[in-house]
GROMACS .gro file of C-alpha atoms in nm:
model
  386
    1MET     CA    1  -0.784   1.481   1.055
    2ARG     CA    2  -0.711   1.278   1.362
    3SER     CA    3  -0.854   0.977   1.538
    4SER     CA    4  -0.738   0.801   1.852
    5THR     CA    5  -0.855   0.669   2.183
    6THR     CA    6  -0.794   0.852   2.508
    7ARG     CA    7  -0.423   0.914   2.564
    8ARG     CA    8  -0.243   0.741   2.847
    9ALA     CA    9   0.087   0.865   2.985
   10VAL     CA   10   0.154   0.573   3.213
   11LEU     CA   11   0.517   0.469   3.226
   12ALA     CA   12   0.583   0.096   3.213
   13GLY     CA   13   0.742  -0.026   3.534
   14GLY     CA   14   1.111   0.048   3.571
   15ALA     CA   15   1.140   0.257   3.252
   16ALA     CA   16   1.258   0.566   3.434
   17LEU     CA   17   1.554   0.386   3.588
   18ALA     CA   18   1.896   0.426   3.432
   19LEU     CA   19   2.018   0.105   3.271
   20GLY     CA   20   2.367  -0.025   3.220
   21ALA     CA   21   2.523  -0.014   2.875
   22GLY     CA   22   2.412  -0.296   2.648
   23LEU     CA   23   2.115  -0.403   2.863
   24PRO     CA   24   1.772  -0.414   2.695
   25ARG     CA   25   1.540  -0.132   2.788
   26PRO     CA   26   1.188  -0.216   2.903
   27ALA     CA   27   0.889  -0.078   2.715
   28ARG     CA   28   0.824   0.288   2.793
   29ALA     CA   29   0.528   0.519   2.740
   30ASP     CA   30   0.750   0.767   2.554
   31ASN     CA   31   0.802   0.518   2.270
   32GLY     CA   32   0.433   0.447   2.230
   33VAL     CA   33   0.411   0.148   2.463
   34SER     CA   34   0.245   0.141   2.802
   35ASP     CA   35   0.130  -0.146   3.020
   36THR     CA   36  -0.200  -0.153   2.830
   37THR     CA   37  -0.149   0.003   2.484
   38ILE     CA   38   0.070   0.012   2.176
   39ARG     CA   39   0.036   0.339   1.985
   40ILE     CA   40   0.078   0.320   1.605
   41GLY     CA   41   0.084   0.626   1.377
   42GLN     CA   42  -0.038   0.681   1.022
   43SER     CA   43  -0.020   0.974   0.783
   44ALA     CA   44  -0.206   0.913   0.459
   45VAL     CA   45  -0.436   1.071   0.201
   46PHE     CA   46  -0.789   1.105   0.341
   47SER     CA   47  -0.909   1.396   0.126
   48GLY     CA   48  -0.892   1.498  -0.239
   49PRO     CA   49  -0.900   1.289  -0.558
   50ALA     CA   50  -0.676   1.010  -0.421
   51LYS     CA   51  -0.853   0.974  -0.085
   52ASP     CA   52  -0.985   0.623  -0.160
   53PHE     CA   53  -0.635   0.484  -0.109
   54GLY     CA   54  -0.595   0.620   0.243
   55VAL     CA   55  -0.955   0.568   0.350
   56ASP     CA   56  -0.968   0.206   0.235
   57TYR     CA   57  -0.619   0.119   0.357
   58ARG     CA   58  -0.695   0.254   0.704
   59ALA     CA   59  -1.028   0.071   0.712
   60GLY     CA   60  -0.858  -0.263   0.648
   61ILE     CA   61  -0.580  -0.199   0.900
   62LYS     CA   62  -0.825  -0.088   1.168
   63LEU     CA   63  -1.051  -0.386   1.100
   64TYR     CA   64  -0.782  -0.634   1.199
   65PHE     CA   65  -0.669  -0.419   1.492
   66ASP     CA   66  -1.032  -0.424   1.613
   67ARG     CA   67  -1.030  -0.803   1.588
   68VAL     CA   68  -0.709  -0.824   1.792
   69ASN     CA   69  -0.825  -0.570   2.051
   70LYS     CA   70  -1.150  -0.760   2.105
   71ALA     CA   71  -0.940  -1.067   2.186
   72SER     CA   72  -0.737  -0.880   2.456
   73GLY     CA   73  -0.474  -0.731   2.226
   74VAL     CA   74  -0.114  -0.834   2.171
   75ASN     CA   75   0.054  -0.980   2.480
   76GLY     CA   76  -0.207  -0.798   2.688
   77ARG     CA   77  -0.182  -0.460   2.512
   78LYS     CA   78  -0.451  -0.302   2.292
   79ILE     CA   79  -0.345  -0.133   1.968
   80GLU     CA   80  -0.426   0.236   1.926
   81LEU     CA   81  -0.411   0.384   1.574
   82VAL     CA   82  -0.346   0.760   1.547
   83THR     CA   83  -0.406   0.901   1.199
   84TYR     CA   84  -0.357   1.234   1.019
   85ASP     CA   85  -0.454   1.346   0.670
   86ASP     CA   86  -0.169   1.455   0.443
   87ALA     CA   87  -0.391   1.510   0.135
   88TYR     CA   88  -0.127   1.335  -0.084
   89ASP     CA   89   0.116   1.623  -0.016
   90PRO     CA   90   0.468   1.510   0.086
   91ALA     CA   91   0.529   1.834   0.278
   92LYS     CA   92   0.224   1.762   0.496
   93THR     CA   93   0.341   1.403   0.535
   94ALA     CA   94   0.667   1.529   0.684
   95VAL     CA   95   0.481   1.759   0.926
   96ASN     CA   96   0.244   1.480   1.029
   97THR     CA   97   0.528   1.233   1.076
   98ALA     CA   98   0.719   1.473   1.301
   99ARG     CA   99   0.402   1.523   1.505
  100LEU     CA  100   0.341   1.150   1.537
  101ILE     CA  101   0.697   1.087   1.651
  102ASP     CA  102   0.760   1.392   1.869
  103GLU     CA  103   0.416   1.465   2.016
  104ASP     CA  104   0.217   1.143   1.995
  105LYS     CA  105   0.523   0.932   2.078
  106VAL     CA  106   0.413   0.649   1.851
  107PHE     CA  107   0.587   0.313   1.869
  108ALA     CA  108   0.582   0.255   1.492
  109LEU     CA  109   0.436   0.396   1.170
  110THR     CA  110   0.215   0.216   0.920
  111GLY     CA  111  -0.024   0.267   0.630
  112TYR     CA  112   0.154   0.551   0.451
  113VAL     CA  113   0.052   0.608   0.088
  114ALA     CA  114   0.254   0.710  -0.221
  115THR     CA  115   0.620   0.726  -0.318
  116GLY     CA  116   0.687   1.095  -0.259
  117ASN     CA  117   0.512   1.082   0.078
  118LEU     CA  118   0.721   0.788   0.194
  119ALA     CA  119   1.035   0.964   0.076
  120ALA     CA  120   0.940   1.265   0.289
  121ALA     CA  121   0.875   1.053   0.599
  122MET     CA  122   1.161   0.803   0.598
  123PRO     CA  123   1.445   1.038   0.703
  124LEU     CA  124   1.242   1.137   1.010
  125ALA     CA  125   1.158   0.778   1.096
  126GLU     CA  126   1.518   0.662   1.054
  127LYS     CA  127   1.658   0.948   1.263
  128ALA     CA  128   1.417   0.864   1.548
  129GLY     CA  129   1.463   0.488   1.511
  130VAL     CA  130   1.089   0.439   1.446
  131PRO     CA  131   0.992   0.139   1.227
  132MET     CA  132   0.794   0.218   0.911
  133PHE     CA  133   0.572  -0.080   0.831
  134ALA     CA  134   0.396  -0.158   0.502
  135PRO     CA  135   0.358   0.170   0.315
  136LEU     CA  136   0.127   0.144   0.015
  137VAL     CA  137   0.429   0.192  -0.209
  138GLY     CA  138   0.594  -0.051  -0.448
  139THR     CA  139   0.867   0.172  -0.591
  140THR     CA  140   1.187  -0.021  -0.659
  141SER     CA  141   1.428   0.234  -0.510
  142PHE     CA  142   1.296   0.161  -0.160
  143ARG     CA  143   1.362  -0.213  -0.200
  144THR     CA  144   1.705  -0.261  -0.352
  145LYS     CA  145   1.886  -0.231  -0.016
  146VAL     CA  146   1.762  -0.346   0.324
  147ASN     CA  147   1.665  -0.055   0.546
  148ARG     CA  148   1.653  -0.168   0.909
  149TYR     CA  149   1.348   0.047   0.980
  150LEU     CA  150   1.144  -0.015   0.663
  151PHE     CA  151   0.933  -0.327   0.601
  152HIS     CA  152   0.712  -0.387   0.298
  153VAL     CA  153   0.421  -0.626   0.259
  154ARG     CA  154   0.293  -0.564  -0.097
  155ALA     CA  155   0.497  -0.679  -0.396
  156GLY     CA  156   0.709  -0.413  -0.562
  157TYR     CA  157   0.601  -0.223  -0.872
  158ASP     CA  158   0.894  -0.381  -1.054
  159LEU     CA  159   0.726  -0.721  -1.009
  160GLU     CA  160   0.393  -0.576  -1.129
  161LEU     CA  161   0.557  -0.420  -1.434
  162ARG     CA  162   0.748  -0.740  -1.509
  163LYS     CA  163   0.422  -0.938  -1.494
  164ILE     CA  164   0.252  -0.697  -1.736
  165ILE     CA  165   0.541  -0.663  -1.981
  166SER     CA  166   0.621  -1.035  -1.988
  167HIS     CA  167   0.251  -1.100  -2.057
  168LEU     CA  168   0.252  -0.849  -2.345
  169SER     CA  169   0.563  -1.008  -2.488
  170THR     CA  170   0.408  -1.354  -2.460
  171ILE     CA  171   0.094  -1.252  -2.650
  172GLY     CA  172   0.297  -1.086  -2.925
  173ILE     CA  173   0.260  -0.715  -2.845
  174GLN     CA  174   0.595  -0.560  -2.933
  175SER     CA  175   0.534  -0.189  -2.874
  176ILE     CA  176   0.378   0.010  -2.592
  177ALA     CA  177   0.318   0.370  -2.493
  178VAL     CA  178   0.333   0.472  -2.127
  179VAL     CA  179   0.113   0.738  -1.966
  180TYR     CA  180   0.267   0.819  -1.630
  181GLN     CA  181   0.179   1.031  -1.330
  182ASP     CA  182   0.389   1.349  -1.323
  183SER     CA  183   0.530   1.278  -0.977
  184ALA     CA  184   0.810   1.087  -0.806
  185PHE     CA  185   0.594   0.774  -0.825
  186GLY     CA  186   0.535   0.806  -1.199
  187LYS     CA  187   0.888   0.905  -1.299
  188SER     CA  188   1.073   0.643  -1.097
  189ASN     CA  189   0.848   0.361  -1.216
  190LEU     CA  190   0.866   0.484  -1.575
  191ALA     CA  191   1.241   0.424  -1.557
  192THR     CA  192   1.182   0.073  -1.422
  193CYS     CA  193   0.927   0.009  -1.697
  194GLU     CA  194   1.171   0.116  -1.971
  195GLU     CA  195   1.442  -0.114  -1.832
  196LEU     CA  196   1.206  -0.412  -1.820
  197ALA     CA  197   1.067  -0.341  -2.167
  198ALA     CA  198   1.422  -0.351  -2.304
  199ASP     CA  199   1.478  -0.686  -2.131
  200TYR     CA  200   1.169  -0.832  -2.301
  201LYS     CA  201   1.238  -0.660  -2.635
  202VAL     CA  202   0.917  -0.457  -2.613
  203LYS     CA  203   0.964  -0.110  -2.762
  204VAL     CA  204   0.843   0.195  -2.567
  205VAL     CA  205   0.737   0.414  -2.860
  206LYS     CA  206   0.623   0.715  -2.659
  207THR     CA  207   0.583   0.834  -2.297
  208PHE     CA  208   0.335   1.097  -2.178
  209PRO     CA  209   0.326   1.270  -1.837
  210LEU     CA  210  -0.013   1.355  -1.685
  211ALA     CA  211  -0.069   1.583  -1.388
  212ILE     CA  212  -0.221   1.435  -1.072
  213THR     CA  213  -0.497   1.697  -1.085
  214ALA     CA  214  -0.560   1.663  -1.461
  215GLU     CA  215  -0.921   1.699  -1.571
  216ASP     CA  216  -0.848   1.658  -1.942
  217ALA     CA  217  -0.626   1.399  -2.113
  218LYS     CA  218  -0.712   1.487  -2.475
  219PRO     CA  219  -0.359   1.606  -2.569
  220VAL     CA  220  -0.221   1.271  -2.448
  221VAL     CA  221  -0.486   1.083  -2.644
  222THR     CA  222  -0.394   1.278  -2.958
  223GLY     CA  223  -0.029   1.187  -2.907
  224LEU     CA  224  -0.120   0.821  -2.867
  225ALA     CA  225  -0.311   0.825  -3.196
  226GLU     CA  226   0.008   0.941  -3.366
  227ALA     CA  227   0.232   0.689  -3.183
  228LYS     CA  228   0.009   0.387  -3.265
  229PRO     CA  229   0.129   0.160  -2.979
  230GLY     CA  230   0.028  -0.204  -2.951
  231ALA     CA  231  -0.085  -0.138  -2.591
  232VAL     CA  232  -0.098   0.150  -2.342
  233LEU     CA  233   0.044   0.107  -1.993
  234MET     CA  234  -0.070   0.350  -1.722
  235ILE     CA  235   0.164   0.425  -1.433
  236MET     CA  236  -0.089   0.636  -1.245
  237ALA     CA  237  -0.300   0.618  -0.932
  238GLY     CA  238  -0.662   0.693  -0.862
  239ARG     CA  239  -0.900   0.928  -1.042
  240MET     CA  240  -0.652   1.043  -1.305
  241VAL     CA  241  -0.680   0.692  -1.451
  242GLU     CA  242  -1.051   0.757  -1.502
  243VAL     CA  243  -0.979   1.093  -1.666
  244PHE     CA  244  -0.744   0.931  -1.912
  245MET     CA  245  -0.971   0.632  -1.981
  246ARG     CA  246  -1.274   0.858  -2.037
  247ASP     CA  247  -1.095   1.058  -2.306
  248TYR     CA  248  -0.916   0.757  -2.455
  249ARG     CA  249  -1.234   0.550  -2.492
  250ALA     CA  250  -1.419   0.852  -2.633
  251SER     CA  251  -1.158   0.884  -2.909
  252GLY     CA  252  -1.242   0.538  -3.037
  253ALA     CA  253  -0.884   0.416  -2.996
  254GLY     CA  254  -0.859   0.041  -2.960
  255ALA     CA  255  -0.520  -0.044  -2.809
  256PRO     CA  256  -0.556  -0.253  -2.492
  257LEU     CA  257  -0.504  -0.074  -2.160
  258TYR     CA  258  -0.298  -0.194  -1.863
  259THR     CA  259  -0.251  -0.046  -1.515
  260LEU     CA  260  -0.067  -0.109  -1.191
  261SER     CA  261  -0.250  -0.229  -0.881
  262VAL     CA  262  -0.292   0.130  -0.758
  263GLY     CA  263  -0.465   0.242  -1.079
  264ILE     CA  264  -0.823   0.178  -0.970
  265THR     CA  265  -0.932   0.186  -0.606
  266ASP     CA  266  -1.308   0.249  -0.617
  267ALA     CA  267  -1.387  -0.003  -0.892
  268ALA     CA  268  -1.766   0.017  -0.863
  269GLY     CA  269  -1.755   0.398  -0.864
  270SER     CA  270  -1.512   0.403  -1.156
  271ALA     CA  271  -1.733   0.166  -1.355
  272LYS     CA  272  -2.036   0.389  -1.294
  273ARG     CA  273  -1.855   0.713  -1.378
  274LEU     CA  274  -1.704   0.561  -1.693
  275GLU     CA  275  -2.046   0.426  -1.796
  276GLY     CA  276  -1.921   0.077  -1.868
  277LYS     CA  277  -1.598   0.183  -2.038
  278LEU     CA  278  -1.388   0.032  -1.759
  279ALA     CA  279  -1.447  -0.304  -1.930
  280GLY     CA  280  -1.130  -0.458  -2.069
  281LEU     CA  281  -0.880  -0.273  -1.851
  282VAL     CA  282  -0.616  -0.520  -1.731
  283THR     CA  283  -0.471  -0.458  -1.387
  284ALA     CA  284  -0.195  -0.607  -1.178
  285SER     CA  285  -0.325  -0.732  -0.842
  286ILE     CA  286  -0.104  -0.782  -0.536
  287VAL     CA  287  -0.366  -0.948  -0.312
  288PRO     CA  288  -0.630  -1.211  -0.391
  289PRO     CA  289  -0.979  -1.093  -0.494
  290PRO     CA  290  -1.175  -0.974  -0.186
  291GLN     CA  291  -1.460  -1.210  -0.285
  292ALA     CA  292  -1.237  -1.520  -0.315
  293LEU     CA  293  -1.362  -1.693  -0.001
  294ARG     CA  294  -1.167  -2.005  -0.093
  295VAL     CA  295  -0.854  -1.816   0.023
  296PRO     CA  296  -0.843  -1.839   0.404
  297ILE     CA  297  -0.727  -1.482   0.469
  298VAL     CA  298  -1.006  -1.347   0.249
  299ALA     CA  299  -1.259  -1.558   0.438
  300ASP     CA  300  -1.125  -1.413   0.766
  301TYR     CA  301  -1.145  -1.060   0.625
  302GLN     CA  302  -1.506  -1.101   0.514
  303HIS     CA  303  -1.600  -1.265   0.846
  304ASP     CA  304  -1.454  -0.969   1.036
  305ARG     CA  305  -1.620  -0.716   0.804
  306ALA     CA  306  -1.954  -0.874   0.887
  307GLU     CA  307  -1.886  -0.889   1.261
  308PHE     CA  308  -1.756  -0.533   1.297
  309GLY     CA  309  -1.991  -0.373   1.043
  310GLU     CA  310  -1.722  -0.247   0.806
  311LYS     CA  311  -1.891  -0.121   0.489
  312ILE     CA  312  -1.573  -0.063   0.286
  313ASP     CA  313  -1.482  -0.366   0.076
  314SER     CA  314  -1.200  -0.335  -0.176
  315TYR     CA  315  -0.862  -0.472  -0.276
  316THR     CA  316  -0.699  -0.187  -0.081
  317ALA     CA  317  -0.902  -0.264   0.232
  318LEU     CA  318  -0.806  -0.630   0.205
  319GLU     CA  319  -0.442  -0.528   0.166
  320GLY     CA  320  -0.471  -0.319   0.483
  321TYR     CA  321  -0.621  -0.616   0.668
  322ILE     CA  322  -0.330  -0.839   0.559
  323VAL     CA  323  -0.079  -0.569   0.655
  324ALA     CA  324  -0.223  -0.543   1.005
  325ARG     CA  325  -0.221  -0.920   1.048
  326VAL     CA  326   0.148  -0.943   0.955
  327MET     CA  327   0.231  -0.646   1.179
  328VAL     CA  328   0.053  -0.805   1.474
  329GLU     CA  329   0.254  -1.124   1.423
  330GLY     CA  330   0.573  -0.920   1.449
  331LEU     CA  331   0.445  -0.754   1.768
  332ARG     CA  332   0.349  -1.091   1.912
  333ARG     CA  333   0.692  -1.237   1.839
  334ALA     CA  334   0.855  -0.931   1.999
  335GLY     CA  335   0.733  -1.052   2.339
  336LYS     CA  336   0.595  -0.884   2.649
  337ALA     CA  337   0.899  -0.658   2.695
  338LEU     CA  338   0.818  -0.479   2.369
  339THR     CA  339   1.082  -0.253   2.216
  340ARG     CA  340   1.143  -0.135   1.864
  341ASP     CA  341   1.446  -0.360   1.843
  342SER     CA  342   1.246  -0.664   1.952
  343PHE     CA  343   0.970  -0.575   1.702
  344ILE     CA  344   1.221  -0.559   1.416
  345ALA     CA  345   1.371  -0.890   1.531
  346GLY     CA  346   1.021  -1.037   1.557
  347LEU     CA  347   0.939  -0.944   1.198
  348GLU     CA  348   1.271  -1.077   1.070
  349SER     CA  349   1.207  -1.407   1.251
  350ILE     CA  350   0.890  -1.468   1.047
  351GLY     CA  351   1.094  -1.612   0.761
  352SER     CA  352   0.906  -1.762   0.467
  353THR     CA  353   0.549  -1.838   0.566
  354ARG     CA  354   0.185  -1.788   0.472
  355PHE     CA  355  -0.082  -1.584   0.643
  356GLY     CA  356  -0.407  -1.751   0.549
  357ASP     CA  357  -0.237  -1.872   0.230
  358PHE     CA  358  -0.092  -1.527   0.151
  359PRO     CA  359   0.289  -1.557   0.114
  360ILE     CA  360   0.531  -1.342   0.315
  361ASP     CA  361   0.910  -1.367   0.337
  362TYR     CA  362   1.120  -1.172   0.590
  363SER     CA  363   1.471  -1.208   0.723
  364ALA     CA  364   1.755  -0.982   0.832
  365LYS     CA  365   1.849  -0.963   0.461
  366ASN     CA  366   1.498  -0.928   0.318
  367HIS     CA  367   1.230  -0.678   0.426
  368ASN     CA  368   1.033  -0.693   0.098
  369GLY     CA  369   0.749  -0.918   0.214
  370SER     CA  370   0.533  -1.057  -0.066
  371THR     CA  371   0.605  -1.137  -0.430
  372PHE     CA  372   0.240  -1.219  -0.513
  373VAL     CA  373   0.128  -1.058  -0.842
  374ASP     CA  374  -0.156  -1.162  -1.070
  375LEU     CA  375  -0.329  -1.008  -1.373
  376GLU     CA  376  -0.703  -0.951  -1.385
  377MET     CA  377  -0.946  -0.776  -1.621
  378TYR     CA  378  -1.228  -0.538  -1.529
  379THR     CA  379  -1.585  -0.599  -1.643
  380ARG     CA  380  -1.836  -0.323  -1.722
  381ASP     CA  381  -1.961  -0.313  -1.363
  382GLY     CA  382  -1.616  -0.303  -1.201
  383GLN     CA  383  -1.579  -0.673  -1.121
  384LEU     CA  384  -1.248  -0.842  -1.189
  385ARG     CA  385  -1.198  -1.163  -1.382
  386ARG     CA  386  -0.881  -1.367  -1.431
   0.00000   0.00000   0.00000
């Protein structure tokens, strides 16, 4: 799948001239920048059981880009978003990323989804010197060292897991079982979870892998009945959470359920499909509630949804909107003579600040963005309550 505006192959003035060593190069069409456009690339999941992540993330990103483009763009350039579907398959992500860099000549990449997919794309981005901005990934291994070309916005999964486990410890739950996605995302964050649980003296009594495409979680539910944990923590994303919850609730088991922020994307749909059994699920949230109009960035998001007719409204869409707003600030700070180096410097110059009361912190030594994490509980109809 692909979407973009009409291509322009106009070279920015002077780009074809040879430059002396050490002198800054002007913006050129072959790095995604022309006199009138900035081309940004995205490979994400737009089909299959996890498509809500990619569809909603892109909707939020595009919504803010539309706002900026209506107001004459960034330093006179409109933003063009080129997207391809990778269907959650890292091999397709690698192919799409090569295409975006080599054929579409994008200036930067944004809006990638999932740990394995980011792992497949990053070597290509680093080799080409193309910035990767705000993947929908919180895995700790991408955050322990600063990568010049990788910037995060969302808080890491380690912060989400710490919030959940410290809460469980505080309320007296001393044992948990973990049901994790059988993928790079699930396995790496299981390891983080086990380390944090040890820190808080919460015992992990059993761990259970579940396939991304699983349609039946009954064997896992049986294992949980034998393990008798004080709570169950899900390190999974998308519809497989519903599969597990359906079978777990049907068994009559009563241990409380917890999930990461990527566990539920289509909350209203999940609530309907689970026939009210979503109630009581506690989730980590890394952005404010999309209905919390008291938060300035949420009010801006809802205003723009109304103006541009965007029907998608979710935590993931709001996250995309925030991501695009932070990215645009980096582009603005990069100046008229836009280069990848000046964009990176522009982002690092943001420092510790707030975007509509949403906290972001960047520097040359910190590309991790936000540390905002809260816990909320789902109601029967898919609403969230603190």
